[in-house]
Amino acid sequence: MLSYKNTFIFSLITLISTVCLAQEFIYEKLGVDEGLPSSQVYDAYQSKEGYIWFATDKGISKYNGYEFENFDTNDGLTGNVVLRFYPQKNGQIWCYSYHNKSLFYFDELFKGFTPYKYNNILAQNLFFDSVIKSVYIDAANNLHIGGHYINGELIIDPEGKIKNNYASEDYFITKFSSKKRIVLDKSPHFAATSFFFTTNDTSNIQKRISAKYIHARIMADWLTPQKTGVFINDSLVSIVNKNKIFIKDKYSPIALKVIDSEHFFIGYEFGGGKIINKKGRILKSFLKGKSVTDLLIDHEGGFWFTTLNSGIYYVKNPSVNIYNIADQTNIHVNNLAKTKNKELLVGYNNGDILKLLKNRNSITLDASRGFRRALVEHDSVSNETYLYNAKGFVNISNQKTLLKGHILKLSEPIDSTIFVSRHKCFHVIKNNKLIAINNKLPFRVHDVTLWNKDTILGTPLGIFKFNNGEITPLSKKSELFNFRSDDVDVSKNKKTLYIATQNAGLVISDGNHTYNITEKNGLYSNIINEISIENDSTIWLCTNKGLNRIIFSKNHYQVNGIDKKRGLLSNEIEDIEIINDTVWAGTKQGLCFFSKNQLTPQKINNTYFKLKKAYTNNNPKDSIKDNATLSYKDNEIDFIVEGISFANKGDLHYQYRLNNQEFWTATKDRKIHFSSLPPNHYTFEIKMCFNNKNCSEKTVTFSFTILPPLWKTGWFKMICALGIFFLIYVFFRIRVLTYNKDIVRELLRVFLKYLKRKEDIYFSFKENGNEVRIKSQDILYIKSSGNYIDVFTKSKTHTVGMNIGKFLSHIPDKLEYIRIHRSYIVRIDKITSKSKDKLKIDDLQLPVSQSYLKNLQNIHF
């Protein structure tokens, strides 16, 4: 059984309802160029951490949506050709290395690879051409092996002792139980293999089927325990319950995987892959011409196909399908319409027009390819279909040409009225009759509709009202009517006007109140190509960046959508039609379709979001743990985070904050760096987001504390204060001050300078409205300029708004400075020479005034 089956069943129901021969999927190919070690991939498995593992002929690979991490024999694998993963109930994932016939395993929470300790015994008990196809660890830690050219089942107990269970009737009646998955195999010693279905009560045998096979390749599994089995042998797929169902194919099946109790997957050599139900009906085909070895359905419902020699194919959204017909592959779809019988009409940009019937087979209505794009519209009241291409404007039922010349657009019918928009004029089709409007307008007409008994024109210059040949701009009522409009429509109840604009989004008016919905409200783009009205509460918008749906309720509306990042064929949507619950989207890359429920907002799975590592810049190899206590030197911290979303990796980003800041910081980087954090207790919070409004409910938190340096602790300051007082007392006692009263100051300065010799001390101030800080050690001297001071360093001069007398009260290490003049303060360790009335700092000479001469004399070099 595959994991995440509920997600898949949801997708599968959609798939079943959209079966057609022309249907294809939107694939993303991953191979060696993207980092995979080989294009020959045998198996795929998604772990509980969210990573997808791939088995290849050149090792195994782990994928997180960003990059591949590859492993080979240098990393602990017993061999590079790894055929399959075998997840066990104990959390181990076992792997089989083909050439040296060995096994190894790793844990769900990956910590490395461990070889099976009895690989030598295993190899001795396998034939040269034996291939392991099934690995099972039971509750007693016995290893069960099955596969090609293995006699029944090979069992190795925890002490390395061998036991064989052969393909006999007694063995399979007791062992082929509902909870155990095994591969049946015809060994060289048996003429036939029996396939049995039993209940857990071995006395009640529901069904026994025996079959003889010419070849030895047989794989089997269950759909519904004890009821339906599936097995493959060369070109034959057999479904066995009360009856036998045989599915023959010209291609040989090479892979079997059960999806759920109703469906399974078969991969074929050069024949692609197929999803089949238990009645034998082929529901879906994939990758025609490829050799498909496995199907994995991830936690978001995406499909992953592994292939021989072609790498990996990923279908982000299996419910979005491409409709291709012969040479119409990836052809620009110009517009869509639907008939009274719910058939889809498709107008292509090359001039072709197709009709898709209810069974989704297609009929070519016209293939007059030329320089004109195709337009098509249907009037369900008169049941008439009109098309426009190189032939002109034609009624299909009677093949009558109604107009010749260039047409810009056909409006959607309103009470059996269709407007034909042209250059500087328009026409009306009413009850299958063409009515010419004799007017010469000063602009092109993009679209026409009826609203409040008025004819409304959408033009490059905005919205106009046309009555009895008179043109009135609606811009006087609202500036929103000034924008270019490519489509105008009215609601089903004819009360509300909707306008598709360029740059103003969707404009909505009820005659009294006009407003717009834009990117700020959730639209993909403010450039809208087309509007489709589903009903009075739901409309759809075709934009150049995806498809939006707006659902209106009383005094509220909800915007959601789907774009290429969510699996759409293209972001440039030209037109849509909704038939039943299926949305048909015509894009510049072709025609695609999907169920309406695909626009339901996706919820973020917190399971696959984690903080991988936190470390300090001083020790990047070792992780720090939550609630760690760090030295003041470890104030540069990096966090490595990882969220796994394969379907939304283009939108995936992270929002974080420190110490409950008001605003969250957004980033797409998985490494978040903090530098020069001051001593404090910190709480780091981070969450995973798909967009600004769709973030995980749960945040990952990490707490840590940075201690202050020794000399900033309270007890150290107290000891220093006591020591200073003691020194002063001693010096005074021995009358040192009799020959130099400033010795204490010098001693204190030297002592504190020694203690803080490794600490950078900063002077902070405002300059031109900016917060600036410079190292105190870089300051040469300070010069007074009235209410300002100039702070001189070697590289720059800063002007600070304070008088010179306040400088010493603002600098942290004021003992390092001395005043020599009413206009000058100098840093003591920058003085290069001094004399009686002047001193030098480098080559600059500064004056020393008489009143401050004593300060200079107390400085000793």
PDB file of C-alpha atoms in Angstrom, residues 44-265:
ATOM      1  CA  ALA A  44      11.118   5.689  -5.099  1.00  0.00           C
ATOM      2  CA  TYR A  45      10.139   6.057  -1.465  1.00  0.00           C
ATOM      3  CA  GLN A  46       9.035   9.012   0.689  1.00  0.00           C
ATOM      4  CA  SER A  47      10.214   8.919   4.284  1.00  0.00           C
ATOM      5  CA  LYS A  48       8.472  10.301   7.350  1.00  0.00           C
ATOM      6  CA  GLU A  49      10.721  13.353   7.141  1.00  0.00           C
ATOM      7  CA  GLY A  50       9.247  14.173   3.727  1.00  0.00           C
ATOM      8  CA  TYR A  51      12.339  13.390   1.661  1.00  0.00           C
ATOM      9  CA  ILE A  52      11.930  11.301  -1.483  1.00  0.00           C
ATOM     10  CA  TRP A  53      14.569   8.605  -1.913  1.00  0.00           C
ATOM     11  CA  PHE A  54      15.471   7.160  -5.304  1.00  0.00           C
ATOM     12  CA  ALA A  55      17.242   3.847  -6.007  1.00  0.00           C
ATOM     13  CA  THR A  56      19.505   3.952  -9.088  1.00  0.00           C
ATOM     14  CA  ASP A  57      22.290   1.959 -10.694  1.00  0.00           C
ATOM     15  CA  LYS A  58      24.816   4.456  -9.326  1.00  0.00           C
ATOM     16  CA  GLY A  59      23.737   4.652  -5.710  1.00  0.00           C
ATOM     17  CA  ILE A  60      20.742   6.148  -3.981  1.00  0.00           C
ATOM     18  CA  SER A  61      19.635   9.758  -3.834  1.00  0.00           C
ATOM     19  CA  LYS A  62      17.656  11.909  -1.402  1.00  0.00           C
ATOM     20  CA  TYR A  63      15.584  14.817  -2.727  1.00  0.00           C
ATOM     21  CA  ASN A  64      14.123  17.675  -0.666  1.00  0.00           C
ATOM     22  CA  GLY A  65      12.653  19.785  -3.469  1.00  0.00           C
ATOM     23  CA  TYR A  66      15.771  21.956  -3.674  1.00  0.00           C
ATOM     24  CA  GLU A  67      18.620  19.591  -4.509  1.00  0.00           C
ATOM     25  CA  PHE A  68      19.658  15.932  -4.630  1.00  0.00           C
ATOM     26  CA  GLU A  69      21.975  14.463  -2.023  1.00  0.00           C
ATOM     27  CA  ASN A  70      23.653  11.367  -3.457  1.00  0.00           C
ATOM     28  CA  PHE A  71      25.154   8.335  -1.681  1.00  0.00           C
ATOM     29  CA  ASP A  72      27.322   5.485  -2.944  1.00  0.00           C
ATOM     30  CA  THR A  73      29.706   2.850  -1.560  1.00  0.00           C
ATOM     31  CA  ASN A  74      31.913   5.607  -0.149  1.00  0.00           C
ATOM     32  CA  ASP A  75      29.020   6.525   2.134  1.00  0.00           C
ATOM     33  CA  GLY A  76      28.305   3.012   3.409  1.00  0.00           C
ATOM     34  CA  LEU A  77      26.273   1.357   0.649  1.00  0.00           C
ATOM     35  CA  THR A  78      27.169  -2.291   0.068  1.00  0.00           C
ATOM     36  CA  GLY A  79      26.829  -1.748  -3.688  1.00  0.00           C
ATOM     37  CA  ASN A  80      25.882   1.032  -6.074  1.00  0.00           C
ATOM     38  CA  VAL A  81      23.207  -0.838  -8.071  1.00  0.00           C
ATOM     39  CA  VAL A  82      20.247  -0.562  -5.696  1.00  0.00           C
ATOM     40  CA  LEU A  83      17.016  -2.072  -7.031  1.00  0.00           C
ATOM     41  CA  ARG A  84      14.369  -1.386  -4.417  1.00  0.00           C
ATOM     42  CA  PHE A  85      13.411   0.016  -1.022  1.00  0.00           C
ATOM     43  CA  TYR A  86      11.648  -2.192   1.520  1.00  0.00           C
ATOM     44  CA  PRO A  87      10.150  -0.119   4.398  1.00  0.00           C
ATOM     45  CA  GLN A  88       9.606  -2.087   7.596  1.00  0.00           C
ATOM     46  CA  LYS A  89       7.309  -1.577  10.562  1.00  0.00           C
ATOM     47  CA  ASN A  90      10.286  -0.949  12.836  1.00  0.00           C
ATOM     48  CA  GLY A  91      11.156   2.238  10.923  1.00  0.00           C
ATOM     49  CA  GLN A  92      14.022   0.753   8.931  1.00  0.00           C
ATOM     50  CA  ILE A  93      14.213   1.000   5.141  1.00  0.00           C
ATOM     51  CA  TRP A  94      15.994  -1.993   3.668  1.00  0.00           C
ATOM     52  CA  CYS A  95      17.706  -1.881   0.295  1.00  0.00           C
ATOM     53  CA  TYR A  96      18.969  -4.567  -2.052  1.00  0.00           C
ATOM     54  CA  SER A  97      22.273  -4.228  -3.891  1.00  0.00           C
ATOM     55  CA  TYR A  98      22.062  -6.277  -7.068  1.00  0.00           C
ATOM     56  CA  HIS A  99      25.578  -7.255  -8.195  1.00  0.00           C
ATOM     57  CA  ASN A 100      26.977  -8.400  -4.861  1.00  0.00           C
ATOM     58  CA  LYS A 101      23.586  -9.742  -3.662  1.00  0.00           C
ATOM     59  CA  SER A 102      23.699  -7.871  -0.371  1.00  0.00           C
ATOM     60  CA  LEU A 103      21.350  -5.907   1.841  1.00  0.00           C
ATOM     61  CA  PHE A 104      21.736  -2.730   3.865  1.00  0.00           C
ATOM     62  CA  TYR A 105      19.316  -0.448   5.655  1.00  0.00           C
ATOM     63  CA  PHE A 106      18.855   3.017   7.075  1.00  0.00           C
ATOM     64  CA  ASP A 107      16.425   4.537   9.573  1.00  0.00           C
ATOM     65  CA  GLU A 108      13.467   6.812   8.820  1.00  0.00           C
ATOM     66  CA  LEU A 109      15.301   9.514  10.750  1.00  0.00           C
ATOM     67  CA  PHE A 110      18.404   9.171   8.635  1.00  0.00           C
ATOM     68  CA  LYS A 111      21.697   8.714  10.481  1.00  0.00           C
ATOM     69  CA  GLY A 112      23.661   6.677   7.945  1.00  0.00           C
ATOM     70  CA  PHE A 113      23.681   3.226   6.348  1.00  0.00           C
ATOM     71  CA  THR A 114      24.135  -0.140   8.051  1.00  0.00           C
ATOM     72  CA  PRO A 115      25.042  -3.322   6.109  1.00  0.00           C
ATOM     73  CA  TYR A 116      23.176  -6.526   6.964  1.00  0.00           C
ATOM     74  CA  LYS A 117      25.495  -8.519   9.206  1.00  0.00           C
ATOM     75  CA  TYR A 118      24.757 -11.849   7.464  1.00  0.00           C
ATOM     76  CA  ASN A 119      25.312 -10.697   3.875  1.00  0.00           C
ATOM     77  CA  ASN A 120      27.907 -13.458   3.407  1.00  0.00           C
ATOM     78  CA  ILE A 121      25.384 -16.116   4.432  1.00  0.00           C
ATOM     79  CA  LEU A 122      22.744 -14.548   2.188  1.00  0.00           C
ATOM     80  CA  ALA A 123      25.040 -14.564  -0.858  1.00  0.00           C
ATOM     81  CA  GLN A 124      25.950 -18.225  -0.296  1.00  0.00           C
ATOM     82  CA  ASN A 125      22.283 -19.231  -0.424  1.00  0.00           C
ATOM     83  CA  LEU A 126      21.338 -17.408  -3.627  1.00  0.00           C
ATOM     84  CA  PHE A 127      21.739 -18.668  -7.200  1.00  0.00           C
ATOM     85  CA  PHE A 128      23.831 -16.783  -9.700  1.00  0.00           C
ATOM     86  CA  ASP A 129      20.730 -15.345 -11.391  1.00  0.00           C
ATOM     87  CA  SER A 130      18.612 -14.927  -8.247  1.00  0.00           C
ATOM     88  CA  VAL A 131      17.095 -11.485  -7.758  1.00  0.00           C
ATOM     89  CA  ILE A 132      15.625 -10.440  -4.423  1.00  0.00           C
ATOM     90  CA  LYS A 133      12.193  -8.890  -4.907  1.00  0.00           C
ATOM     91  CA  SER A 134      10.780  -8.931  -1.371  1.00  0.00           C
ATOM     92  CA  VAL A 135      12.276  -8.277   2.070  1.00  0.00           C
ATOM     93  CA  TYR A 136      10.310  -8.644   5.275  1.00  0.00           C
ATOM     94  CA  ILE A 137      11.394  -8.389   8.934  1.00  0.00           C
ATOM     95  CA  ASP A 138       8.979 -10.162  11.273  1.00  0.00           C
ATOM     96  CA  ALA A 139       8.331  -9.483  14.963  1.00  0.00           C
ATOM     97  CA  ALA A 140      11.066 -11.930  15.965  1.00  0.00           C
ATOM     98  CA  ASN A 141      13.613 -10.127  13.718  1.00  0.00           C
ATOM     99  CA  ASN A 142      13.732 -13.004  11.244  1.00  0.00           C
ATOM    100  CA  LEU A 143      14.656 -11.849   7.742  1.00  0.00           C
ATOM    101  CA  HIS A 144      12.341 -13.200   5.012  1.00  0.00           C
ATOM    102  CA  ILE A 145      13.584 -13.101   1.426  1.00  0.00           C
ATOM    103  CA  GLY A 146      11.626 -13.823  -1.778  1.00  0.00           C
ATOM    104  CA  GLY A 147      12.293 -13.205  -5.447  1.00  0.00           C
ATOM    105  CA  HIS A 148      13.285 -14.554  -8.839  1.00  0.00           C
ATOM    106  CA  TYR A 149      14.948 -17.963  -8.776  1.00  0.00           C
ATOM    107  CA  ILE A 150      14.616 -18.336  -5.018  1.00  0.00           C
ATOM    108  CA  ASN A 151      13.068 -21.563  -3.817  1.00  0.00           C
ATOM    109  CA  GLY A 152       9.940 -20.380  -2.074  1.00  0.00           C
ATOM    110  CA  GLU A 153      11.113 -18.203   0.770  1.00  0.00           C
ATOM    111  CA  LEU A 154      14.551 -17.844   2.335  1.00  0.00           C
ATOM    112  CA  ILE A 155      14.547 -17.084   6.072  1.00  0.00           C
ATOM    113  CA  ILE A 156      17.564 -16.009   8.149  1.00  0.00           C
ATOM    114  CA  ASP A 157      17.035 -15.813  11.906  1.00  0.00           C
ATOM    115  CA  PRO A 158      18.806 -13.269  14.203  1.00  0.00           C
ATOM    116  CA  GLU A 159      21.654 -15.765  14.796  1.00  0.00           C
ATOM    117  CA  GLY A 160      22.292 -16.237  11.067  1.00  0.00           C
ATOM    118  CA  LYS A 161      20.697 -19.667  10.729  1.00  0.00           C
ATOM    119  CA  ILE A 162      19.058 -20.506   7.389  1.00  0.00           C
ATOM    120  CA  LYS A 163      15.600 -21.904   6.826  1.00  0.00           C
ATOM    121  CA  ASN A 164      13.855 -22.520   3.491  1.00  0.00           C
ATOM    122  CA  ASN A 165      10.123 -22.608   2.967  1.00  0.00           C
ATOM    123  CA  TYR A 166       9.371 -24.070  -0.432  1.00  0.00           C
ATOM    124  CA  ALA A 167       6.437 -23.271  -2.681  1.00  0.00           C
ATOM    125  CA  SER A 168       4.298 -26.078  -1.371  1.00  0.00           C
ATOM    126  CA  GLU A 169       0.603 -26.008  -0.674  1.00  0.00           C
ATOM    127  CA  ASP A 170       0.980 -26.368   3.090  1.00  0.00           C
ATOM    128  CA  TYR A 171       3.450 -23.498   3.255  1.00  0.00           C
ATOM    129  CA  PHE A 172       1.391 -20.963   1.327  1.00  0.00           C
ATOM    130  CA  ILE A 173      -1.864 -21.806   3.074  1.00  0.00           C
ATOM    131  CA  THR A 174      -0.299 -20.888   6.425  1.00  0.00           C
ATOM    132  CA  LYS A 175       2.063 -18.104   5.339  1.00  0.00           C
ATOM    133  CA  PHE A 176       0.336 -16.175   2.555  1.00  0.00           C
ATOM    134  CA  SER A 177      -1.555 -14.070   5.107  1.00  0.00           C
ATOM    135  CA  SER A 178      -3.406 -10.819   4.735  1.00  0.00           C
ATOM    136  CA  LYS A 179      -0.810  -8.688   6.517  1.00  0.00           C
ATOM    137  CA  LYS A 180       2.272  -9.951   4.721  1.00  0.00           C
ATOM    138  CA  ARG A 181       3.582  -8.914   1.348  1.00  0.00           C
ATOM    139  CA  ILE A 182       5.638 -11.480  -0.524  1.00  0.00           C
ATOM    140  CA  VAL A 183       6.836 -12.215  -4.021  1.00  0.00           C
ATOM    141  CA  LEU A 184       5.919 -15.574  -5.477  1.00  0.00           C
ATOM    142  CA  ASP A 185       8.418 -17.198  -7.731  1.00  0.00           C
ATOM    143  CA  LYS A 186       8.738 -20.296  -9.784  1.00  0.00           C
ATOM    144  CA  SER A 187      12.139 -21.746  -8.927  1.00  0.00           C
ATOM    145  CA  PRO A 188      14.108 -24.075 -11.243  1.00  0.00           C
ATOM    146  CA  HIS A 189      13.039 -26.990  -9.049  1.00  0.00           C
ATOM    147  CA  PHE A 190       9.299 -26.571  -9.509  1.00  0.00           C
ATOM    148  CA  ALA A 191       7.100 -27.022 -12.541  1.00  0.00           C
ATOM    149  CA  ALA A 192       4.366 -24.737 -11.240  1.00  0.00           C
ATOM    150  CA  THR A 193       3.641 -22.192  -8.563  1.00  0.00           C
ATOM    151  CA  SER A 194       0.381 -22.154  -6.654  1.00  0.00           C
ATOM    152  CA  PHE A 195      -1.210 -18.866  -5.628  1.00  0.00           C
ATOM    153  CA  PHE A 196      -3.476 -19.004  -2.552  1.00  0.00           C
ATOM    154  CA  PHE A 197      -5.764 -16.579  -0.748  1.00  0.00           C
ATOM    155  CA  THR A 198      -6.523 -17.328   2.867  1.00  0.00           C
ATOM    156  CA  THR A 199      -8.049 -15.725   5.909  1.00  0.00           C
ATOM    157  CA  ASN A 200      -6.116 -15.354   9.126  1.00  0.00           C
ATOM    158  CA  ASP A 201      -7.894 -18.532  10.124  1.00  0.00           C
ATOM    159  CA  THR A 202      -5.915 -21.031   8.050  1.00  0.00           C
ATOM    160  CA  SER A 203      -8.736 -23.557   8.210  1.00  0.00           C
ATOM    161  CA  ASN A 204     -10.931 -21.343   6.047  1.00  0.00           C
ATOM    162  CA  ILE A 205      -9.522 -21.266   2.522  1.00  0.00           C
ATOM    163  CA  GLN A 206     -11.569 -18.911   0.376  1.00  0.00           C
ATOM    164  CA  LYS A 207      -9.882 -19.481  -2.961  1.00  0.00           C
ATOM    165  CA  ARG A 208      -7.034 -21.409  -4.511  1.00  0.00           C
ATOM    166  CA  ILE A 209      -5.739 -20.749  -7.986  1.00  0.00           C
ATOM    167  CA  SER A 210      -2.975 -22.791  -9.537  1.00  0.00           C
ATOM    168  CA  ALA A 211      -1.226 -21.763 -12.713  1.00  0.00           C
ATOM    169  CA  LYS A 212       1.734 -22.977 -14.710  1.00  0.00           C
ATOM    170  CA  TYR A 213       4.188 -20.492 -16.102  1.00  0.00           C
ATOM    171  CA  ILE A 214       6.886 -20.898 -18.702  1.00  0.00           C
ATOM    172  CA  HIS A 215       9.090 -18.128 -17.336  1.00  0.00           C
ATOM    173  CA  ALA A 216      10.278 -17.447 -13.844  1.00  0.00           C
ATOM    174  CA  ARG A 217       9.382 -13.785 -13.345  1.00  0.00           C
ATOM    175  CA  ILE A 218       6.320 -13.552 -11.109  1.00  0.00           C
ATOM    176  CA  MET A 219       5.361 -10.700  -8.751  1.00  0.00           C
ATOM    177  CA  ALA A 220       2.232 -10.574  -6.628  1.00  0.00           C
ATOM    178  CA  ASP A 221       0.377  -8.353  -4.172  1.00  0.00           C
ATOM    179  CA  TRP A 222      -3.084  -7.762  -2.665  1.00  0.00           C
ATOM    180  CA  LEU A 223      -5.711  -5.162  -3.431  1.00  0.00           C
ATOM    181  CA  THR A 224      -8.160  -6.096  -0.710  1.00  0.00           C
ATOM    182  CA  PRO A 225      -6.794  -8.466   1.922  1.00  0.00           C
ATOM    183  CA  GLN A 226      -8.102 -12.006   1.475  1.00  0.00           C
ATOM    184  CA  LYS A 227     -10.285 -10.991  -1.489  1.00  0.00           C
ATOM    185  CA  THR A 228      -8.418  -9.789  -4.583  1.00  0.00           C
ATOM    186  CA  GLY A 229      -4.862 -10.512  -5.681  1.00  0.00           C
ATOM    187  CA  VAL A 230      -2.779  -9.187  -8.550  1.00  0.00           C
ATOM    188  CA  PHE A 231       0.249 -10.840 -10.063  1.00  0.00           C
ATOM    189  CA  ILE A 232       2.316 -10.368 -13.198  1.00  0.00           C
ATOM    190  CA  ASN A 233       4.250 -12.808 -15.318  1.00  0.00           C
ATOM    191  CA  ASP A 234       6.063 -11.580 -18.407  1.00  0.00           C
ATOM    192  CA  SER A 235       3.391  -9.977 -20.628  1.00  0.00           C
ATOM    193  CA  LEU A 236       0.423 -11.057 -18.516  1.00  0.00           C
ATOM    194  CA  VAL A 237      -1.266  -9.196 -15.648  1.00  0.00           C
ATOM    195  CA  SER A 238      -3.737 -11.324 -13.701  1.00  0.00           C
ATOM    196  CA  ILE A 239      -6.413 -10.160 -11.257  1.00  0.00           C
ATOM    197  CA  VAL A 240      -7.800 -12.992  -9.164  1.00  0.00           C
ATOM    198  CA  ASN A 241     -10.820 -12.956  -6.858  1.00  0.00           C
ATOM    199  CA  LYS A 242     -13.914 -15.012  -7.589  1.00  0.00           C
ATOM    200  CA  ASN A 243     -12.978 -14.871 -11.237  1.00  0.00           C
ATOM    201  CA  LYS A 244      -9.771 -14.510 -13.193  1.00  0.00           C
ATOM    202  CA  ILE A 245      -9.183 -11.328 -15.164  1.00  0.00           C
ATOM    203  CA  PHE A 246      -6.254 -11.319 -17.566  1.00  0.00           C
ATOM    204  CA  ILE A 247      -4.809  -8.089 -18.967  1.00  0.00           C
ATOM    205  CA  LYS A 248      -2.572  -8.692 -21.951  1.00  0.00           C
ATOM    206  CA  ASP A 249      -0.232  -6.131 -23.415  1.00  0.00           C
ATOM    207  CA  LYS A 250       2.422  -6.200 -26.107  1.00  0.00           C
ATOM    208  CA  TYR A 251       4.840  -4.748 -23.537  1.00  0.00           C
ATOM    209  CA  SER A 252       6.292  -6.698 -20.621  1.00  0.00           C
ATOM    210  CA  PRO A 253       5.243  -5.578 -17.126  1.00  0.00           C
ATOM    211  CA  ILE A 254       8.241  -4.798 -14.923  1.00  0.00           C
ATOM    212  CA  ALA A 255       6.631  -3.121 -11.893  1.00  0.00           C
ATOM    213  CA  LEU A 256       3.603  -3.735  -9.708  1.00  0.00           C
ATOM    214  CA  LYS A 257       2.424  -1.459  -6.909  1.00  0.00           C
ATOM    215  CA  VAL A 258      -0.856  -1.495  -5.048  1.00  0.00           C
ATOM    216  CA  ILE A 259      -2.381   1.971  -4.600  1.00  0.00           C
ATOM    217  CA  ASP A 260      -5.405   1.207  -2.454  1.00  0.00           C
ATOM    218  CA  SER A 261      -8.094  -1.463  -2.061  1.00  0.00           C
ATOM    219  CA  GLU A 262      -9.476  -0.685  -5.516  1.00  0.00           C
ATOM    220  CA  HIS A 263      -6.525   0.285  -7.703  1.00  0.00           C
ATOM    221  CA  PHE A 264      -2.998  -0.751  -8.617  1.00  0.00           C
ATOM    222  CA  PHE A 265      -0.201   0.437 -10.873  1.00  0.00           C
TER     223      PHE A 265
END
